[in-house]
Tab-separated table of C-alpha atoms in Angstrom:
chain	number	residue	atom	x	y	z
A	108	MET	CA	71.639	34.340	102.351
A	109	ASN	CA	73.644	33.956	99.136
A	110	ILE	CA	77.104	32.460	99.190
A	111	GLN	CA	79.401	35.103	97.749
A	112	THR	CA	80.932	34.553	94.339
A	113	SER	CA	83.516	36.655	92.529
A	114	SER	CA	83.223	37.185	88.778
A	115	ILE	CA	85.129	39.194	86.180
A	116	HIS	CA	83.065	40.156	83.132
A	117	ILE	CA	84.667	41.015	79.798
A	118	VAL	CA	82.760	43.325	77.453
A	119	ARG	CA	84.057	45.977	75.067
A	120	ARG	CA	81.330	48.567	75.750
A	121	TYR	CA	80.032	48.581	79.310
A	122	GLY	CA	76.641	50.206	79.541
A	123	PRO	CA	73.063	49.837	78.219
A	124	VAL	CA	74.108	50.861	74.701
A	125	GLY	CA	72.997	47.743	72.792
A	126	GLY	CA	71.179	44.444	73.306
A	127	MET	CA	74.189	42.408	74.422
A	128	GLU	CA	75.650	45.350	76.348
A	129	ARG	CA	72.387	45.870	78.255
A	130	TYR	CA	72.393	42.166	79.122
A	131	VAL	CA	75.866	42.478	80.682
A	132	TRP	CA	74.981	45.761	82.417
A	133	GLU	CA	71.801	44.384	83.985
A	134	LEU	CA	73.311	41.010	84.911
A	135	THR	CA	76.328	42.540	86.643
A	136	HIS	CA	74.198	45.054	88.519
A	137	ALA	CA	71.862	42.276	89.678
A	138	LEU	CA	74.888	40.301	90.887
A	139	ALA	CA	76.260	43.324	92.757
A	140	LYS	CA	72.859	44.085	94.278
A	141	GLN	CA	72.764	40.551	95.654
A	142	GLY	CA	76.141	40.982	97.376
A	143	GLN	CA	78.375	39.331	94.782
A	144	ARG	CA	81.862	40.643	93.921
A	145	VAL	CA	81.921	41.975	90.354
A	146	LYS	CA	84.719	43.376	88.220
A	147	ILE	CA	84.357	44.648	84.656
A	148	ILE	CA	87.082	44.729	82.000
A	149	CYS	CA	86.066	46.921	79.076
A	150	GLU	CA	87.314	49.437	76.556
A	151	ARG	CA	85.030	52.099	77.954
A	152	ALA	CA	82.178	52.481	80.464
A	153	TYR	CA	79.308	54.494	79.008
A	154	GLU	CA	77.370	55.186	82.216
A	155	GLN	CA	78.067	55.547	85.897
A	156	CYS	CA	77.562	52.143	87.453
A	157	ASP	CA	76.958	50.799	90.955
A	158	ASN	CA	79.730	51.785	93.371
A	159	ASN	CA	80.191	48.108	94.297
A	160	ILE	CA	81.283	47.248	90.744
A	161	ASP	CA	84.974	47.658	89.939
A	162	VAL	CA	85.400	48.859	86.345
A	163	ILE	CA	88.718	48.605	84.508
A	164	GLU	CA	88.791	50.640	81.289
A	165	LEU	CA	91.519	49.570	78.871
A	166	GLY	CA	90.898	52.365	76.369
A	167	GLU	CA	89.181	52.348	73.010
A	168	VAL	CA	90.714	51.039	69.813
A	169	LYS	CA	89.752	51.923	66.256
A	170	PRO	CA	86.379	50.152	65.854
A	171	LYS	CA	86.855	49.085	62.225
A	172	PRO	CA	87.686	46.666	60.844
A	173	ARG	CA	85.784	44.909	63.615
A	174	TRP	CA	87.760	41.672	63.446
A	175	LEU	CA	91.023	43.532	63.986
A	176	ALA	CA	89.530	45.570	66.827
A	177	MET	CA	88.452	42.313	68.499
A	178	ILE	CA	91.984	40.904	68.319
A	179	LYS	CA	93.436	44.076	69.817
A	180	PHE	CA	90.885	44.084	72.627
A	181	SER	CA	91.429	40.387	73.328
A	182	ASN	CA	95.193	40.905	73.551
A	183	ARG	CA	94.746	43.803	75.965
A	184	VAL	CA	92.411	41.733	78.123
A	185	SER	CA	94.863	38.834	78.267
A	186	LYS	CA	97.718	41.165	79.172
A	187	TYR	CA	95.695	42.720	81.996
A	188	LEU	CA	94.464	39.391	83.395
A	189	ASN	CA	97.989	37.977	83.364
A	190	SER	CA	99.110	40.944	85.454
A	191	ILE	CA	96.681	40.311	88.354
A	192	ASP	CA	95.813	37.439	90.681
A	193	THR	CA	92.660	35.772	89.345
A	194	ASP	CA	92.735	32.603	91.480
A	195	LYS	CA	89.571	33.534	93.385
A	196	TRP	CA	87.710	34.890	90.362
A	197	VAL	CA	85.515	33.246	87.746
A	198	ILE	CA	86.206	34.948	84.420
A	199	HIS	CA	83.119	35.406	82.252
A	200	SER	CA	83.550	36.666	78.692
A	201	HIS	CA	80.829	38.200	76.549
A	202	GLU	CA	83.284	38.792	73.701
A	203	ARG	CA	85.646	36.702	71.560
A	204	CYS	CA	88.442	36.466	74.111
A	205	ALA	CA	90.996	33.907	75.284
A	206	GLU	CA	91.031	33.989	79.077
A	207	HIS	CA	87.673	32.850	80.438
A	208	HIS	CA	85.931	30.069	82.326
A	209	VAL	CA	82.450	31.002	81.053
A	210	THR	CA	81.391	32.511	77.749
A	211	THR	CA	77.919	33.631	76.736
A	212	PHE	CA	76.836	33.386	73.112
A	213	HIS	CA	74.613	36.401	72.476
A	214	GLY	CA	74.452	35.919	68.715
A	215	PRO	CA	74.653	33.352	65.941
A	216	SER	CA	77.829	31.470	65.140
A	217	ILE	CA	79.993	32.878	62.353
A	218	LEU	CA	79.415	29.529	60.644
A	219	MET	CA	75.726	30.483	60.200
A	220	ARG	CA	76.633	33.304	57.804
A	221	LYS	CA	75.719	33.224	54.129
A	222	LYS	CA	78.678	31.658	52.352
A	223	ARG	CA	80.463	33.474	49.530
A	224	ALA	CA	82.824	32.123	46.884
A	225	LEU	CA	85.926	33.957	48.152
A	226	ASP	CA	85.416	33.366	51.889
A	227	PHE	CA	88.432	31.054	51.940
A	228	ILE	CA	90.830	33.943	51.211
A	229	SER	CA	89.167	36.451	53.542
A	230	PRO	CA	91.289	37.375	56.603
A	231	ARG	CA	88.107	38.628	58.267
A	232	ILE	CA	86.325	35.281	57.982
A	233	ALA	CA	89.437	33.324	58.990
A	234	THR	CA	89.913	35.506	62.051
A	235	TRP	CA	86.294	35.274	63.176
A	236	GLU	CA	86.299	31.491	62.813
A	237	TYR	CA	89.547	31.266	64.788
A	238	LEU	CA	88.223	33.558	67.545
A	239	GLU	CA	84.992	31.576	67.812
A	240	LYS	CA	86.760	28.212	68.087
A	241	ARG	CA	89.121	29.638	70.705
A	242	GLU	CA	86.143	30.973	72.646
A	243	LEU	CA	84.586	27.508	72.752
A	244	PHE	CA	87.634	25.279	73.121
A	245	GLY	CA	90.043	27.358	75.219
A	246	LYS	CA	91.840	25.365	77.894
A	247	ASN	CA	90.083	27.232	80.723
A	248	VAL	CA	86.530	27.017	79.361
A	249	TYR	CA	84.157	25.212	81.712
A	250	THR	CA	80.779	26.325	80.380
A	251	VAL	CA	79.267	27.893	77.263
A	252	LEU	CA	75.999	29.700	77.939
A	253	PRO	CA	73.645	30.115	74.971
A	254	ASN	CA	70.968	32.762	75.398
A	255	SER	CA	68.305	30.470	73.903
A	256	LEU	CA	67.691	26.842	72.972
A	257	LEU	CA	67.914	27.909	69.336
A	258	VAL	CA	71.513	29.030	69.806
A	259	SER	CA	72.256	25.940	71.908
A	260	ASP	CA	71.015	23.595	69.178
A	261	GLN	CA	72.974	25.467	66.512
A	262	LEU	CA	76.218	25.306	68.494
A	263	ALA	CA	75.742	21.599	69.251
A	264	LYS	CA	75.354	20.836	65.533
A	265	LEU	CA	78.179	23.090	64.383
A	266	TYR	CA	80.619	22.106	67.156
A	267	PRO	CA	79.650	18.634	68.441
A	268	ALA	CA	82.947	18.402	70.359
A	269	ALA	CA	81.789	21.344	72.506
A	270	ALA	CA	78.251	20.049	73.132
A	271	HIS	CA	79.127	18.785	76.621
A	272	LYS	CA	80.089	22.325	77.641
A	273	LEU	CA	76.717	23.837	76.763
A	274	GLY	CA	74.832	25.059	79.818
A	275	PHE	CA	71.122	25.699	80.274
A	276	PRO	CA	70.009	28.765	78.264
A	277	ALA	CA	70.672	32.014	80.089
A	278	TYR	CA	67.566	33.924	79.037
A	279	PRO	CA	67.828	37.710	79.286
A	280	GLY	CA	65.763	39.429	81.926
A	281	VAL	CA	63.584	42.517	81.664
A	282	SER	CA	63.834	45.615	83.844
A	283	GLU	CA	60.897	46.435	86.139
A	284	GLN	CA	60.358	49.763	84.366
A	285	PHE	CA	58.719	47.955	81.439
A	286	THR	CA	55.896	46.734	83.666
A	287	GLN	CA	55.135	50.310	84.731
A	288	LEU	CA	54.807	52.063	81.364
A	289	SER	CA	51.693	54.218	80.824
A	290	ARG	CA	49.687	53.518	77.674
A	291	LYS	CA	49.331	56.361	75.164
A	292	SER	CA	48.404	54.406	72.038
A	293	ASN	CA	45.313	54.842	69.864
A	294	GLY	CA	44.351	51.170	69.721
A	295	HIS	CA	45.418	50.766	66.085
A	296	THR	CA	49.208	51.106	66.131
A	297	ILE	CA	51.674	48.386	65.144
A	298	GLY	CA	55.303	48.782	66.137
A	299	PHE	CA	58.630	47.603	64.765
A	300	ILE	CA	61.784	48.034	66.872
A	301	GLY	CA	65.263	47.143	65.659
A	302	LYS	CA	68.332	48.967	64.418
A	303	GLU	CA	69.463	46.031	62.284
A	304	TRP	CA	66.293	46.372	60.239
A	305	GLN	CA	67.212	44.028	57.398
A	306	ARG	CA	68.008	41.072	59.662
A	307	LYS	CA	64.929	41.796	61.772
A	308	GLY	CA	62.612	41.693	58.767
A	309	LEU	CA	61.422	45.269	58.283
A	310	GLU	CA	60.805	44.824	54.552
A	311	PHE	CA	58.454	41.929	55.252
A	312	ALA	CA	56.763	43.908	58.045
A	313	VAL	CA	56.217	46.873	55.709
A	314	LYS	CA	54.548	44.595	53.161
A	315	VAL	CA	52.245	43.012	55.749
A	316	VAL	CA	51.238	46.229	57.521
A	317	LYS	CA	50.684	48.148	54.250
A	318	SER	CA	48.148	45.531	53.174
A	319	LEU	CA	46.253	46.098	56.437
A	320	ILE	CA	46.314	49.890	56.045
A	321	ASP	CA	44.852	49.538	52.567
A	322	GLN	CA	41.903	47.808	54.239
A	323	ASN	CA	41.737	50.001	57.361
A	324	PRO	CA	43.200	53.537	57.130
A	325	GLN	CA	42.992	53.899	60.932
A	326	ILE	CA	46.000	51.598	61.365
A	327	THR	CA	49.369	53.291	61.869
A	328	PHE	CA	52.918	51.929	61.890
A	329	ILE	CA	55.762	53.172	64.094
A	330	VAL	CA	59.329	52.142	63.238
A	331	THR	CA	62.226	52.797	65.614
A	332	GLY	CA	65.856	51.763	65.355
A	333	PRO	CA	67.136	52.602	61.878
A	334	GLU	CA	67.646	56.198	60.861
A	335	PRO	CA	64.769	57.467	58.648
A	336	GLU	CA	66.988	58.062	55.620
A	337	GLU	CA	68.003	54.371	55.661
A	338	ILE	CA	64.453	53.118	55.203
A	339	GLU	CA	62.410	55.923	53.618
A	340	HIS	CA	62.508	54.103	50.286
A	341	LEU	CA	60.309	51.365	51.784
A	342	PHE	CA	57.461	53.849	52.350
A	343	THR	CA	57.277	55.744	49.049
A	344	ASP	CA	53.725	54.522	48.341
A	345	TRP	CA	52.430	54.963	51.904
A	346	PRO	CA	50.002	57.651	53.088
A	347	LYS	CA	52.087	60.109	55.147
A	348	ASP	CA	49.730	59.956	58.125
A	349	ASN	CA	49.974	56.189	58.486
A	350	TYR	CA	53.625	55.789	59.478
A	351	GLN	CA	56.277	57.348	61.704
A	352	LEU	CA	60.007	56.738	61.318
A	353	LYS	CA	61.468	57.633	64.705
A	354	GLY	CA	65.126	56.718	64.253
A	355	TRP	CA	66.959	55.315	67.225
A	356	GLN	CA	65.273	55.584	70.598
A	357	ARG	CA	64.931	53.420	73.669
A	358	SER	CA	62.275	50.741	73.445
A	359	GLU	CA	60.711	52.008	76.671
A	360	ASP	CA	60.094	55.322	74.891
A	361	THR	CA	58.349	53.560	71.998
A	362	LEU	CA	56.194	50.989	73.761
A	363	PRO	CA	53.621	53.382	75.296
A	364	TYR	CA	52.600	54.406	71.756
A	365	ILE	CA	52.053	50.985	70.169
A	366	ASP	CA	49.460	48.253	70.650
A	367	LEU	CA	51.483	45.262	69.505
A	368	LEU	CA	54.871	44.370	68.029
A	369	ILE	CA	55.666	42.779	64.692
A	370	HIS	CA	59.078	41.083	64.658
A	371	PRO	CA	59.588	38.955	61.517
A	372	ALA	CA	63.319	38.449	62.051
A	373	GLU	CA	65.211	36.231	59.637
A	374	VAL	CA	67.958	35.599	62.212
A	375	GLU	CA	67.429	36.403	65.910
A	376	PRO	CA	69.356	34.456	68.571
A	377	PHE	CA	66.922	35.632	71.267
A	378	GLY	CA	64.975	38.875	70.778
A	379	MET	CA	65.180	41.022	73.911
A	380	VAL	CA	62.740	43.563	72.527
A	381	VAL	CA	60.091	40.818	72.394
A	382	ALA	CA	60.589	40.147	76.100
A	383	GLU	CA	60.353	43.881	76.841
A	384	VAL	CA	57.119	44.185	74.869
A	385	ASN	CA	55.692	41.226	76.755
A	386	ALA	CA	56.634	42.788	80.106
A	387	ALA	CA	54.824	45.945	79.021
A	388	GLY	CA	51.660	43.870	78.614
A	389	LEU	CA	51.536	43.964	74.815
A	390	PRO	CA	51.105	41.057	72.379
A	391	VAL	CA	53.739	40.073	69.830
A	392	VAL	CA	53.740	38.466	66.406
A	393	ILE	CA	57.192	37.050	65.728
A	394	SER	CA	58.941	34.668	63.370
A	395	ASP	CA	59.957	31.141	64.265
A	396	CYS	CA	63.568	32.207	63.625
A	397	CYS	CA	63.679	33.994	67.007
A	398	GLY	CA	65.260	32.284	69.997
A	399	ILE	CA	62.507	33.605	72.274
A	400	ALA	CA	59.911	31.829	70.098
A	401	GLU	CA	60.370	28.728	72.259
A	402	LEU	CA	58.818	30.681	75.169
A	403	ILE	CA	55.912	32.330	73.329
A	404	GLN	CA	52.508	30.711	73.838
A	405	GLU	CA	49.011	31.828	72.805
A	406	GLN	CA	48.714	33.965	75.936
A	407	HIS	CA	51.737	35.997	74.814
A	408	GLY	CA	51.111	36.317	71.064
A	409	LEU	CA	51.805	34.244	67.985
A	410	VAL	CA	54.832	32.635	66.321
A	411	LEU	CA	54.667	32.236	62.553
A	412	PRO	CA	56.904	31.130	59.673
A	413	LEU	CA	58.013	33.841	57.277
A	414	ASN	CA	56.385	32.328	54.197
A	415	GLN	CA	52.790	32.861	55.346
A	416	THR	CA	51.973	36.500	54.625
A	417	GLU	CA	48.223	36.096	55.017
A	418	ALA	CA	48.645	34.421	58.403
A	419	TRP	CA	50.687	37.439	59.588
A	420	GLN	CA	47.928	39.789	58.444
A	421	GLN	CA	45.260	37.825	60.293
A	422	ALA	CA	47.387	37.551	63.433
A	423	LEU	CA	47.988	41.309	63.613
A	424	LEU	CA	44.296	42.091	63.185
A	425	LYS	CA	43.329	39.534	65.837
A	426	LEU	CA	45.873	40.609	68.448
A	427	MET	CA	45.259	44.322	67.988
A	428	THR	CA	41.898	43.815	69.695
A	429	GLU	CA	43.098	41.323	72.343
A	430	GLN	CA	45.181	43.187	74.897
A	431	LYS	CA	45.300	40.664	77.765
A	432	VAL	CA	48.824	39.224	77.840
A	433	ASP	CA	50.466	36.920	80.384
A	434	SER	CA	53.959	37.801	81.563
A	435	LEU	CA	56.935	35.573	80.767
A	436	LYS	CA	58.399	36.624	84.131
A	437	LEU	CA	61.939	36.955	82.832
A	438	THR	CA	63.915	38.898	85.448
A	439	TRP	CA	67.528	39.907	85.880
A	440	ASP	CA	67.429	38.639	89.472
A	441	ASN	CA	66.569	35.130	88.276
A	442	LEU	CA	69.376	35.315	85.724
A	443	SER	CA	71.743	36.445	88.461
A	444	PHE	CA	70.845	33.476	90.688
A	445	GLN	CA	71.458	31.109	87.758
A	446	HIS	CA	74.924	32.603	87.300
A	447	GLN	CA	75.778	32.516	90.999
A	448	GLN	CA	75.143	28.777	91.095
A	449	LEU	CA	77.338	28.281	88.036
A	450	TYR	CA	80.162	30.473	89.381
A	451	LEU	CA	80.151	28.638	92.693
A	452	LYS	CA	80.382	25.275	90.949
A	453	ILE	CA	83.294	26.472	88.808
A	454	ALA	CA	85.102	28.072	91.747
A	455	GLN	CA	84.854	24.853	93.743
A	456	GLY	CA	86.266	22.878	90.821
A	457	LYS	CA	89.186	25.171	90.018
């Protein structure tokens, strides 16, 4: 039997409406399912959640500029938390907030951005750097949870004074539904999934896959995430029958129609879609810039640097005919147990 813990989770959008948001949704539901007390503080809940989860909606603010919206949300969260008794609760933030004992880093540090000449006079950059430092060094912060070793190493180098707060990576889980998907692919279909298509390397993927299609016209390419009008210019010299631009759709609706995933991300703190593809029993070819790369072995697919185009071509051809894939066994229940142990330790030390 689990010892009960009580946790408050802070997230602007509560629901499976994005990678980080799905992480929070699934984690909190796994905690509730295992008998833990869970409260959510958000701007808005996007789906009906488990009846055992208490959701506090603070109301939406104007989403842009994002840095100003984050300050407004943070202030509202602090005001609400200061109005209630939180002595028996562990406060877990998934945003850039001030009142938390645990914070999860779902993305790269703002210090990893490409520097520009006028950054020093930008209120946006100054605000993001301030919010990030506050998130790490706030007086109540016990633990910082990176979602991969890649993020952990980056934070340790960028903020050595916070290195002692870094916990073991809190790898995202994968829902059981991905293990039950029915295959509808033709045996020659490569998939790309990602709304932030530039960061996730779509241009490189287009170059690699087009070279394969020139050799084998049976190969097709399905792209989901970005709206077609955003990326049509990348396919002007492609045969119309060899690609499909699906726009945004759930990854579980895409996976039955592909045979493997190409994910040449330039920056990817973890790569949840890679874990979902693995759970569906499909191989992956990903860049070494992905946090999940540390978990990928030969039985799951291949990890390659971005400067080896020919190696990517060969890997895709090889894995398209090798469909036996071992599972990484990343589950939300395991993630929940990891958090329960952490919350109990913090609660006992408060």
